[in-house]
Each structure stands twice: as C-alpha cells, then as structure tokens.
Short mmCIF file of C-alpha atoms in Angstrom, two decimals:
data_model
loop_
_atom_site.label_atom_id
_atom_site.label_comp_id
_atom_site.label_asym_id
_atom_site.label_seq_id
_atom_site.Cartn_x
_atom_site.Cartn_y
_atom_site.Cartn_z
CA UNK R 80 -15.30 25.57 0.79
CA UNK R 81 -15.90 21.84 0.77
CA UNK R 82 -12.80 19.76 1.28
CA UNK R 83 -12.60 16.79 -1.03
CA UNK R 84 -9.70 14.43 -0.55
CA UNK R 85 -8.05 12.91 -3.59
CA UNK R 86 -6.00 9.80 -3.13
CA UNK R 87 -3.82 8.90 -6.09
CA UNK R 88 -3.35 5.16 -6.38
CA UNK R 89 -0.87 4.03 -9.02
CA UNK R 90 -1.63 0.62 -10.46
CA UNK R 91 1.77 -0.13 -11.98
CA UNK R 92 3.19 -3.63 -12.04
CA UNK R 93 6.37 -5.04 -13.56
CA UNK R 94 5.58 -8.62 -14.38
CA UNK R 95 8.06 -11.28 -13.21
CA UNK R 96 11.37 -11.10 -15.02
CA UNK R 97 12.89 -14.11 -16.74
CA UNK R 98 15.67 -15.56 -14.62
CA UNK R 99 19.17 -14.62 -15.69
CA UNK R 100 22.52 -16.22 -14.81
CA UNK R 101 23.91 -15.17 -11.46
CA UNK R 102 26.33 -12.26 -11.69
CA UNK R 103 27.74 -9.63 -9.38
CA UNK R 104 24.98 -7.34 -8.20
CA UNK R 105 25.32 -3.55 -8.05
CA UNK R 106 23.00 -1.64 -5.71
CA UNK R 107 23.27 1.52 -7.79
CA UNK R 108 24.16 3.64 -4.75
CA UNK R 109 26.13 6.81 -5.47
CA UNK R 110 27.56 6.78 -1.94
CA UNK R 111 26.80 10.51 -1.69
CA UNK R 112 25.73 10.31 1.98
CA UNK R 113 28.84 8.42 3.06
CA UNK R 114 28.74 5.86 5.87
CA UNK R 115 25.62 5.57 8.05
CA UNK R 116 26.74 4.68 11.57
CA UNK R 117 24.17 5.90 14.16
CA UNK R 118 25.19 5.49 17.80
CA UNK R 119 21.77 6.37 19.25
CA UNK R 120 18.23 5.86 18.00
CA UNK R 121 17.44 8.27 15.18
CA UNK R 122 14.66 9.34 12.81
CA UNK R 123 16.05 9.77 9.29
CA UNK R 124 14.37 12.37 7.10
CA UNK R 125 13.63 10.93 3.68
CA UNK R 126 14.55 12.91 0.55
CA UNK R 127 11.84 13.63 -2.02
CA UNK R 128 12.49 10.40 -3.94
CA UNK R 129 13.02 8.27 -0.82
CA UNK R 130 16.54 7.22 -1.93
CA UNK R 131 19.31 7.16 0.69
CA UNK R 132 22.70 6.65 -1.03
CA UNK R 133 25.25 5.34 1.48
CA UNK R 134 28.67 3.71 1.27
CA UNK R 135 28.10 1.37 4.23
CA UNK R 136 25.37 0.95 6.87
CA UNK R 137 26.01 -0.23 10.43
CA UNK R 138 23.14 -0.13 12.97
CA UNK R 139 24.48 -1.42 16.29
CA UNK R 140 22.64 -3.29 19.01
CA UNK R 141 20.27 -1.08 21.02
CA UNK R 142 19.82 1.47 18.22
CA UNK R 143 16.46 1.86 16.42
CA UNK R 144 16.25 3.66 13.08
CA UNK R 145 12.92 5.11 11.92
CA UNK R 146 12.10 7.42 9.02
CA UNK R 147 10.21 10.68 8.60
CA UNK R 148 8.06 10.23 5.51
CA UNK R 149 8.41 12.69 2.66
CA UNK R 150 5.61 14.68 1.00
CA UNK R 151 5.00 12.01 -1.64
CA UNK R 152 4.98 9.21 0.97
CA UNK R 153 7.46 7.12 -1.03
CA UNK R 154 8.92 3.86 0.24
CA UNK R 155 12.34 3.88 1.89
CA UNK R 156 15.20 2.99 -0.47
CA UNK R 157 18.38 2.34 1.51
CA UNK R 158 21.24 1.76 -0.96
CA UNK R 159 24.87 0.97 -0.13
CA UNK R 160 28.05 0.49 -2.16
CA UNK R 161 29.41 -1.71 0.66
CA UNK R 162 28.00 -3.90 3.42
CA UNK R 163 24.80 -3.36 5.43
CA UNK R 164 24.77 -4.60 9.02
CA UNK R 165 21.58 -4.45 11.12
CA UNK R 166 22.31 -5.58 14.68
CA UNK R 167 19.82 -3.08 16.09
CA UNK R 168 16.40 -2.35 14.58
CA UNK R 169 14.86 -0.69 11.54
CA UNK R 170 11.14 0.10 11.96
CA UNK R 171 8.69 1.29 9.34
CA UNK R 172 5.64 -0.14 11.11
CA UNK R 173 2.25 1.56 11.04
CA UNK R 174 0.88 2.95 14.29
CA UNK R 175 -2.14 1.63 16.17
CA UNK R 176 -5.35 3.65 16.39
CA UNK R 177 -6.07 5.47 19.64
CA UNK R 178 -9.82 5.50 20.19
CA UNK R 179 -11.36 7.48 17.33
CA UNK R 180 -7.93 8.80 16.20
CA UNK R 181 -6.78 6.74 13.23
CA UNK R 182 -3.47 4.91 13.05
CA UNK R 183 -0.88 6.29 10.63
CA UNK R 184 0.85 4.32 7.93
CA UNK R 185 4.60 3.84 7.89
CA UNK R 186 6.61 5.40 5.02
CA UNK R 187 5.05 4.13 1.81
CA UNK R 188 2.03 2.79 3.74
CA UNK R 189 -1.48 4.14 4.26
CA UNK R 190 -3.54 5.53 7.16
CA UNK R 191 -6.43 3.80 8.88
CA UNK R 192 -10.04 4.98 8.61
CA UNK R 193 -11.35 7.52 11.09
CA UNK R 194 -13.46 6.67 14.11
CA UNK R 195 -16.76 8.46 14.72
CA UNK R 196 -19.35 9.42 17.30
CA UNK R 197 -22.42 7.28 17.83
CA UNK R 198 -25.08 7.79 15.20
CA UNK R 199 -22.44 7.71 12.47
CA UNK R 200 -19.86 5.21 11.31
CA UNK R 201 -16.12 5.56 10.84
CA UNK R 202 -14.24 6.00 7.57
CA UNK R 203 -12.73 3.61 5.06
CA UNK R 204 -9.08 2.65 5.44
CA UNK R 205 -6.75 4.17 2.90
CA UNK R 206 -4.69 2.34 0.30
CA UNK R 207 -5.48 -0.31 -2.35
CA UNK R 208 -6.47 -2.83 0.34
CA UNK R 209 -8.17 -0.46 2.75
CA UNK R 210 -10.78 -2.00 5.05
CA UNK R 211 -14.35 -0.75 4.84
CA UNK R 212 -16.21 0.91 7.71
CA UNK R 213 -18.74 -0.93 9.84
CA UNK R 214 -22.40 -0.60 8.81
CA UNK R 215 -25.00 1.42 10.70
CA UNK R 216 -26.62 -0.40 13.58
CA UNK R 217 -30.20 -0.08 14.69
CA UNK R 218 -29.85 -1.16 18.30
CA UNK R 219 -29.13 0.96 21.36
CA UNK R 220 -26.53 -1.52 22.59
CA UNK R 221 -24.88 -2.78 19.41
CA UNK R 222 -21.84 -1.72 17.40
CA UNK R 223 -20.24 -3.20 14.26
CA UNK R 224 -16.51 -3.67 13.61
CA UNK R 225 -14.50 -2.16 10.78
CA UNK R 226 -12.89 -4.38 8.17
CA UNK R 227 -9.24 -5.33 8.31
CA UNK R 228 -6.87 -4.17 5.57
CA UNK R 229 -5.74 -6.56 2.85
CA UNK R 230 -2.37 -6.96 1.17
CA UNK R 231 -0.75 -10.35 0.50
CA UNK R 232 -4.23 -11.86 0.94
CA UNK R 233 -7.68 -10.44 1.46
CA UNK R 234 -8.44 -9.42 5.04
CA UNK R 235 -11.25 -10.49 7.35
CA UNK R 236 -14.45 -8.50 7.81
CA UNK R 237 -15.44 -6.80 11.02
CA UNK R 238 -17.83 -8.43 13.46
CA UNK R 239 -21.54 -7.93 12.86
CA UNK R 240 -23.65 -6.12 15.44
CA UNK R 241 -25.19 -9.22 16.99
CA UNK R 242 -27.57 -8.89 19.94
CA UNK R 243 -29.28 -12.05 21.22
CA UNK R 244 -28.89 -13.71 17.84
CA UNK R 245 -30.27 -10.77 15.85
CA UNK R 246 -27.98 -8.87 13.44
CA UNK R 247 -28.51 -5.13 13.83
CA UNK R 248 -25.53 -3.97 11.80
CA UNK R 249 -23.08 -5.51 9.32
CA UNK R 250 -19.35 -5.50 9.96
CA UNK R 251 -17.17 -3.69 7.44
CA UNK R 252 -15.79 -5.75 4.56
CA UNK R 253 -12.14 -6.73 4.70
CA UNK R 254 -9.87 -5.11 2.14
CA UNK R 255 -8.82 -7.04 -0.99
CA UNK R 256 -5.43 -8.48 -1.84
CA UNK R 257 -3.20 -6.45 -4.16
CA UNK R 258 0.30 -6.26 -5.56
CA UNK R 259 2.55 -9.22 -6.33
CA UNK R 260 5.29 -11.32 -4.67
CA UNK R 261 8.07 -9.64 -6.67
CA UNK R 262 7.24 -6.34 -4.93
CA UNK R 263 7.42 -4.51 -8.23
CA UNK R 264 6.28 -1.83 -7.73
CA UNK R 265 7.23 -1.53 -4.06
CA UNK R 266 4.20 -0.53 -2.00
CA UNK R 267 3.25 -0.53 1.68
CA UNK R 268 0.31 -1.85 3.68
CA UNK R 269 -3.18 -0.35 3.79
CA UNK R 270 -5.28 1.03 6.64
CA UNK R 271 -8.04 -0.75 8.53
CA UNK R 272 -11.62 0.53 8.39
CA UNK R 273 -13.30 2.43 11.21
CA UNK R 274 -16.02 0.76 13.28
CA UNK R 275 -19.62 1.84 13.84
CA UNK R 276 -21.34 2.67 17.11
CA UNK R 277 -25.02 2.52 18.03
CA UNK R 278 -27.04 4.91 15.89
CA UNK R 279 -29.25 5.74 18.87
CA UNK R 280 -26.74 7.01 21.38
CA UNK R 281 -24.06 9.58 20.53
CA UNK R 282 -21.88 8.51 23.45
CA UNK R 283 -21.02 5.16 21.85
CA UNK R 284 -18.05 6.18 19.73
CA UNK R 285 -16.59 3.80 17.18
CA UNK R 286 -12.89 2.88 17.02
CA UNK R 287 -10.61 3.99 14.18
CA UNK R 288 -8.56 1.74 11.91
CA UNK R 289 -4.89 0.86 12.35
CA UNK R 290 -2.24 2.17 9.97
CA UNK R 291 -0.55 0.00 7.36
CA UNK R 292 3.09 -1.01 7.59
CA UNK R 293 5.49 0.91 5.38
CA UNK R 294 7.70 -0.29 2.52
CA UNK R 295 11.49 -0.57 2.48
CA UNK R 296 14.06 -1.79 -0.03
CA UNK R 297 17.63 -2.33 1.19
CA UNK R 298 20.20 -3.00 -1.55
CA UNK R 299 23.90 -3.68 -1.04
CA UNK R 300 26.67 -4.34 -3.54
CA UNK R 301 28.25 -6.43 -0.78
CA UNK R 302 26.51 -8.25 2.10
CA UNK R 303 23.32 -7.61 4.07
CA UNK R 304 23.61 -9.08 7.57
CA UNK R 305 20.49 -8.88 9.78
CA UNK R 306 21.01 -10.16 13.31
CA UNK R 307 18.66 -7.56 14.80
CA UNK R 308 15.25 -6.75 13.31
CA UNK R 309 13.50 -5.10 10.36
CA UNK R 310 9.83 -4.40 11.16
CA UNK R 311 7.03 -3.36 8.82
CA UNK R 312 4.00 -4.42 10.88
CA UNK R 313 0.46 -3.06 10.63
CA UNK R 314 -1.10 -1.13 13.53
CA UNK R 315 -4.00 -2.38 15.67
CA UNK R 316 -7.55 -1.07 15.37
CA UNK R 317 -8.92 1.29 18.00
CA UNK R 318 -11.34 0.80 20.89
CA UNK R 319 -13.65 3.71 21.73
CA UNK R 320 -15.97 2.37 24.42
CA UNK R 321 -18.62 -0.16 25.40
CA UNK R 322 -21.14 -1.24 22.75
CA UNK R 323 -18.99 0.31 20.03
CA UNK R 324 -17.45 -1.30 16.97
CA UNK R 325 -13.68 -1.58 17.03
CA UNK R 326 -11.52 -0.47 14.11
CA UNK R 327 -9.93 -2.95 11.72
CA UNK R 328 -6.23 -3.75 11.81
CA UNK R 329 -3.83 -2.28 9.26
CA UNK R 330 -2.04 -4.69 6.96
CA UNK R 331 1.65 -5.47 7.15
CA UNK R 332 3.97 -3.66 4.78
CA UNK R 333 6.84 -4.68 2.50
CA UNK R 334 10.47 -5.63 3.11
CA UNK R 335 12.76 -6.28 0.14
CA UNK R 336 16.45 -7.12 0.52
CA UNK R 337 18.81 -7.26 -2.49
CA UNK R 338 22.51 -8.12 -2.21
CA UNK R 339 25.23 -10.46 -3.41
CA UNK R 340 25.10 -12.15 0.02
CA UNK R 341 22.23 -12.10 2.55
CA UNK R 342 22.84 -13.60 5.99
CA UNK R 343 21.83 -13.28 9.64
CA UNK R 344 18.91 -14.87 11.46
CA UNK R 345 17.37 -11.76 12.96
CA UNK R 346 13.70 -10.83 12.79
CA UNK R 347 12.02 -9.91 9.50
CA UNK R 348 8.37 -9.11 10.21
CA UNK R 349 5.50 -7.62 8.18
CA UNK R 350 2.47 -8.90 10.09
CA UNK R 351 -1.02 -7.41 10.05
CA UNK R 352 -2.49 -5.53 13.00
CA UNK R 353 -5.27 -6.86 15.21
CA UNK R 354 -8.88 -5.74 14.98
CA UNK R 355 -9.49 -7.13 18.48
CA UNK R 356 -6.62 -5.72 20.53
CA UNK R 357 -8.39 -6.26 23.86
CA UNK R 358 -10.83 -9.03 23.00
CA UNK R 359 -14.53 -8.65 23.74
CA UNK R 360 -17.29 -8.05 21.23
CA UNK R 361 -17.87 -6.04 18.03
CA UNK R 362 -14.27 -6.61 16.98
CA UNK R 363 -12.74 -5.22 13.82
CA UNK R 364 -11.25 -7.52 11.21
CA UNK R 365 -7.59 -8.43 11.46
CA UNK R 366 -5.20 -6.88 8.96
CA UNK R 367 -3.55 -9.20 6.44
CA UNK R 368 0.18 -9.87 6.44
CA UNK R 369 2.39 -7.96 4.05
CA UNK R 370 5.22 -9.32 1.88
CA UNK R 371 8.91 -10.06 2.37
CA UNK R 372 11.26 -10.80 -0.54
CA UNK R 373 14.96 -11.66 -0.66
CA UNK R 374 16.99 -11.44 -3.87
CA UNK R 375 20.59 -12.62 -3.62
CA UNK R 376 23.30 -14.69 -5.30
CA UNK R 377 24.13 -16.37 -1.97
CA UNK R 378 21.52 -16.91 0.77
CA UNK R 379 23.06 -17.79 4.13
CA UNK R 380 19.99 -17.01 6.23
CA UNK R 381 18.37 -20.13 7.72
CA UNK R 382 15.68 -18.54 9.90
CA UNK R 383 12.11 -18.03 8.75
CA UNK R 384 10.35 -14.67 8.54
CA UNK R 385 6.78 -13.57 9.29
CA UNK R 386 5.22 -13.93 6.79
CA UNK R 387 7.49 -16.37 4.97
CA UNK R 388 9.73 -14.66 2.46
CA UNK R 389 9.80 -15.31 -1.27
CA UNK R 390 13.24 -15.81 -2.78
CA UNK R 391 15.00 -15.13 -6.06
CA UNK R 392 18.48 -16.59 -6.52
CA UNK R 393 19.77 -13.71 -8.61
CA UNK R 394 18.96 -10.05 -7.96
CA UNK R 395 18.08 -8.14 -11.12
CA UNK R 396 16.79 -4.57 -11.04
CA UNK R 397 16.67 -2.25 -8.04
CA UNK R 398 14.64 0.23 -10.11
CA UNK R 399 13.15 -1.52 -13.17
CA UNK R 400 12.93 0.69 -16.27
CA UNK R 401 9.77 1.87 -18.00
CA UNK R 402 7.21 0.93 -15.37
CA UNK R 403 3.65 1.83 -16.40
CA UNK R 404 2.17 4.70 -14.41
CA UNK R 405 -1.42 5.89 -14.19
CA UNK R 406 -2.11 9.13 -12.35
CA UNK R 407 -4.89 11.65 -11.77
CA UNK R 408 -3.90 15.10 -13.02
CA UNK R 409 -6.91 17.30 -12.21
CA UNK R 410 -10.31 17.23 -10.48
CA UNK R 411 -12.95 19.85 -11.27
CA UNK R 412 -10.34 21.81 -13.21
CA UNK R 413 -8.04 22.01 -10.17
CA UNK R 414 -4.55 20.62 -10.76
CA UNK R 415 -3.56 17.71 -8.55
CA UNK R 416 -0.31 18.37 -6.62
CA UNK R 417 2.75 16.61 -8.00
CA UNK R 418 3.15 14.89 -4.64
CA UNK R 419 -0.34 14.38 -3.14
CA UNK R 420 -0.23 13.63 0.56
CA UNK R 421 -3.19 11.26 0.62
CA UNK R 422 -4.20 12.17 4.17
CA UNK R 423 -7.63 12.77 5.71
CA UNK R 424 -6.09 15.52 7.80
CA UNK R 425 -4.74 17.46 4.81
CA UNK R 426 -6.96 17.35 1.69
CA UNK R 427 -4.95 17.63 -1.52
CA UNK R 428 -7.67 19.57 -3.33
CA UNK R 429 -10.26 22.10 -2.16
CA UNK R 430 -13.14 22.59 -4.58
CA UNK R 431 -15.57 25.54 -4.46
CA UNK R 432 -18.76 24.79 -2.56
CA UNK R 433 -20.85 25.83 -5.59
CA UNK R 434 -19.03 23.65 -8.11
CA UNK R 435 -21.38 21.78 -10.43
CA UNK R 436 -21.79 18.03 -9.94
CA UNK R 437 -20.75 15.77 -11.68
CA UNK R 438 -17.12 16.86 -11.59
CA UNK R 439 -14.57 16.26 -14.35
CA UNK R 440 -11.61 14.03 -13.47
CA UNK R 441 -8.59 13.94 -15.82
CA UNK R 442 -5.95 11.19 -15.83
CA UNK R 443 -2.62 10.57 -17.56
CA UNK R 444 -0.90 7.32 -18.47
CA UNK R 445 2.78 6.67 -19.08
CA UNK R 446 4.09 3.49 -20.74
CA UNK R 447 0.51 2.29 -21.25
CA UNK R 448 -0.80 1.71 -24.80
CA UNK R 449 -3.14 4.38 -26.20
CA UNK R 450 -6.67 3.02 -26.54
CA UNK R 451 -6.57 1.36 -23.12
CA UNK R 452 -9.80 1.67 -21.14
CA UNK R 453 -9.45 3.12 -17.65
CA UNK R 454 -11.94 3.03 -14.80
CA UNK R 455 -12.13 6.13 -12.61
CA UNK R 456 -13.81 5.63 -9.23
CA UNK R 457 -14.90 7.81 -6.33
CA UNK R 458 -15.97 6.81 -2.85
CA UNK R 459 -16.87 9.31 -0.18
CA UNK R 460 -15.22 8.97 3.20
CA UNK R 461 -18.48 7.91 4.86
CA UNK R 462 -20.78 7.38 1.91
CA UNK R 463 -21.59 5.79 -1.42
CA UNK R 464 -19.37 5.10 -4.45
CA UNK R 465 -19.53 5.65 -8.20
CA UNK R 466 -17.32 4.94 -11.24
CA UNK R 467 -17.00 5.76 -14.95
CA UNK R 468 -14.86 4.44 -17.81
CA UNK R 469 -12.80 6.41 -20.32
CA UNK R 470 -10.27 5.65 -23.07
CA UNK R 471 -6.65 6.77 -23.08
CA UNK R 472 -5.72 8.81 -26.15
CA UNK R 473 -2.23 9.81 -27.26
CA UNK R 474 0.92 7.69 -27.39
CA UNK R 475 2.28 4.82 -25.33
CA UNK R 476 4.69 7.25 -23.68
CA UNK R 477 2.02 9.81 -22.73
CA UNK R 478 -1.76 9.41 -22.97
CA UNK R 479 -4.77 11.09 -21.33
CA UNK R 480 -8.43 10.45 -20.56
CA UNK R 481 -11.26 12.11 -18.61
CA UNK R 482 -14.63 11.28 -17.08
CA UNK R 483 -17.20 13.02 -14.89
CA UNK R 484 -18.07 11.68 -11.44
CA UNK R 485 -20.71 12.72 -8.93
CA UNK R 486 -18.90 13.49 -5.67
CA UNK R 487 -20.27 13.75 -2.16
CA UNK R 488 -20.86 17.36 -1.14
CA UNK R 489 -20.90 16.42 2.55
CA UNK R 490 -17.82 14.21 2.99
CA UNK R 491 -14.32 14.08 1.55
CA UNK R 492 -13.91 11.84 -1.49
CA UNK R 493 -11.36 9.23 -2.44
CA UNK R 494 -10.59 9.11 -6.19
CA UNK R 495 -8.75 6.21 -7.84
CA UNK R 496 -8.04 4.96 -11.36
CA UNK R 497 -7.26 1.52 -12.82
CA UNK R 498 -6.61 -0.04 -16.22
CA UNK R 499 -6.03 -3.28 -18.13
CA UNK R 500 -3.49 -3.39 -20.93
CA UNK R 501 -1.53 -5.78 -23.11
CA UNK R 502 1.98 -6.66 -22.03
CA UNK R 503 4.59 -6.30 -24.77
CA UNK R 504 7.72 -8.37 -24.19
CA UNK R 505 11.12 -7.49 -25.62
CA UNK R 506 14.33 -9.40 -26.23
CA UNK R 507 15.86 -7.58 -23.27
CA UNK R 508 12.96 -8.13 -20.89
CA UNK R 509 10.68 -11.08 -21.68
CA UNK R 510 7.92 -11.59 -19.13
CA UNK R 511 6.65 -14.87 -17.69
CA UNK R 512 4.31 -16.22 -15.04
CA UNK R 513 4.03 -19.85 -14.07
CA UNK R 514 6.46 -20.80 -16.86
CA UNK R 515 4.21 -19.35 -19.58
CA UNK R 516 4.72 -16.10 -21.46
CA UNK R 517 2.41 -13.25 -20.41
CA UNK R 518 0.08 -11.87 -23.08
CA UNK R 519 -2.01 -9.40 -21.05
CA UNK R 520 -2.37 -7.96 -17.57
CA UNK R 521 -5.79 -7.26 -16.08
CA UNK R 522 -6.17 -4.92 -13.11
CA UNK R 523 -9.65 -5.29 -11.62
CA UNK R 524 -10.56 -2.22 -9.60
CA UNK R 525 -12.56 -2.47 -6.39
CA UNK R 526 -14.49 0.68 -5.60
CA UNK R 527 -12.71 2.70 -2.98
CA UNK R 528 -9.21 1.93 -4.18
CA UNK R 529 -8.60 -1.83 -4.00
CA UNK R 530 -7.46 -4.03 -6.86
CA UNK R 531 -6.55 -7.55 -7.85
CA UNK R 532 -3.99 -8.14 -10.58
CA UNK R 533 -4.33 -11.07 -12.98
CA UNK R 534 -1.73 -12.20 -15.53
CA UNK R 535 -3.24 -13.72 -18.71
CA UNK R 536 -0.77 -16.04 -20.51
CA UNK R 537 -0.52 -16.92 -24.20
CA UNK R 538 -2.05 -20.34 -23.48
CA UNK R 539 -5.07 -18.73 -21.81
CA UNK R 540 -4.14 -19.38 -18.18
CA UNK R 541 -5.12 -16.72 -15.65
CA UNK R 542 -2.74 -16.33 -12.71
CA UNK R 543 -3.50 -14.04 -9.78
CA UNK R 544 -0.40 -11.95 -9.16
CA UNK R 545 -0.95 -11.94 -5.41
CA UNK R 546 -1.28 -15.72 -5.04
#
C-alpha cells in the first residue's frame, strides 16, 4: 500500500464587516463548563469543535495553560459569560524542530517539513504558507536551507548552497502570505520547509522545519485582563549537522480577543521562528509573524504586542454566519475523513499500490455560487506538483466538482483546492474594503497549499487582504 497524505485546506474568508454602533457584546458562551480556575499548569483537552464554554476564567501567576489538539486540529475558542483574567500564561506556540524531526504546529497550526538524510532533501512545510524544501546540492560540502513559513507577510527563502562563490544548491522558497487582518476565518501559522544536505554524502542530514503557532480566540461578555502572557509563536528550524541545510522557521499563529473591555499590559506574541537558531551557514529562512487582533468597546491596554495588533472599536461576530467552505470529499474513490488530521505521521488516506494514475479528486463547496471555477492542486512531499481546474455544479448551498491529478507513487501527496467567486452583499451584512464596496474576491492558489486573497471593489481597486 502506498500512503498518500491529503491535506484539506479551506479557503474561506469573511470580508470585513461594515462598522456598527457600539453595543454590549455577548461572547455566546453557554457556561456549560463552569468556572475555569487552574491552580497548577494544565493541558486542556479540546472538544471536537474546539469550543470551551466557561462562566469565568482565572489563570493565576505561575500557571501555564496549554491545549491538546483535537482530531480536526481546530483553533482554540475560549468563551466566557463573565470576566477572563490571564495573570499566568496561555501557550499555543508551535514546537521547534529537533534535527530531522519536524516541529509540530500548535492547535489550529501546521507542522514543519521533515528533515532527510544526505542525498535527499527535506519536505515542504504544511499549511497555506508552508515553506518549501531546500534544493539538491551538487557539492560534497554544501547544504541548502529550507524556506521559512509565511503568514501575515511572505517569509524569507533559505540560504543557497554557496561554496567559494559558486551556488551548488538553491535555498527553499519562503511561504506566501495568506489570510486577512480580521482573522475571519481564524487560522494558525504554517510550518517551515526542511533543508537539504549534500547529495554526495549520506551522513550530512538536513534539518527539519519548525511548527507554526496555533490559533486562539478568547471572547468575554465582560472584561479580558491580560497581565501575564498569551503566546502563539512559531518554532525554530532544525540543525542536523555540519555542511547541512537548516530547516525554515514556522510562522507565528493567531490571537484574537473580543470583549466589552480589554485591559492589561501583559505579553501578546505571535512571532515567527528562526531558520538560523545557532547561526553559521546554510541557514533556513525565518518564519513570518502571525496576526493579533483586538475587538472591544473599551480598550484600556496601552502596551504594544508582537506583531502589532489590529483593532476594531466594536466587536461583532464571534462565529460569523454562512462562511464559504471548500473541501475535498474523496481521492481515488476513497472518502476523505470528516476530520482529516493533516499529519505526515498519519496519512488520512491509503490508496492501493496498483491504483491507476491520474487519480480522481472530488470536492464540495458550501455557500459558494454554482459555476465557480476551482483549482485542485497536488504536490508530493519531496517532489513535483500539478494542478487542474473544474467547475462547481449544484446550488449555492451545496455544489460539487471533480478533476483527475497525477500523484507521486513514491512519496506522500498534499492535495489542496482554491476558488474565486463573487461576493454578494446583503442589507444585514454589507461588505467593504478600503471604504469601497466589495464586488468579488479572488483567491490565487500557490501550488503546495499557499494562497493570496485579493478583494476586487466596485470601482475596480484590488486590495490584498493580507496587507
């Protein structure tokens, strides 16, 4: 049996809502879990939908709260009917790579690319902004770094394999920017790409990529007070040995706070990981920073965050209605799990070794107009990429499409899908960007899972959502 890994990437974006008059904000918490008052550091197991419904939250000084990701790898949604106090720490950071072992993404984030023995190169980082692996080198003493992972901005490429002024191998490309400042939908950071060692000596292993920071939304009907820290940082790339390319850094994740009052000057951090954790040569690219957003009727925080937060003076929707969703439903006739894990270590689909290539890939759209063209792409873990287009047929509520793709029979494959469709405003939810009404949204797919989102206004302006 050949294991082929299917990563489902959902390109769903709610375009910036028109500002509404300030009013009392309701987090939507049911309060079913009661008060959350840990007295020692604890790992909280996330439910299937990632939603934690509390009455109040109080994390005291010296206590660190982490989360065990669920099967669907959703973001963390911490909701409270009362106040949220963070004097200790909440961490959803990605982990750093350890040699050729890749770093793992935080909840809602994505894993780094694998490292590899000399003679081969590491894997691509996972997620929409995953860094690419370093290119094969042709020198006994030269490696090439993996690309950093992108998110709020595009990431830097890995270092080329340079020996005495001659380039023997090209560093992996940095991952693209994706998403938007409103953090709708909420998504975590991506993984850095693996490096590449000398192709003439198997002992020169290449470093793996760092994991991306996770994603967390904390909503309170009362006050959110952060005097401690909330961390969603990307992990560092790995180092495997002399003359070997290092892995790229994972990108920072997402932190979104929504409350009637937000205060406290504690640490809010979603920084990218380093592709050069120990300096030297053949470094990986650094991961890009993630995003931090505060939505509140009263902002009493005066400290900065890293990166700087964006701010909305009136919180609107914790869970916006009718978000468009695009998902892969089957590959080669095998049904995709309802909650794909998206992990190198646990392929979501196993296809028979004798299956005919190309392989049929079926997709489904929800809240996307029928007739929309979708692009279905495949990139093998350590190989080439391919893509095909298809047209969604059905209704706006439910539509389907299919295409056939040639998959690698040697390595696992990453499958993604993207689409461009017209935005339809309503009296209840008009949509704007840069003060101009949105007419269309274009999602430009980058092979291997990346994307950039562009809003096209009625006057013809094009505005990059991630800028």
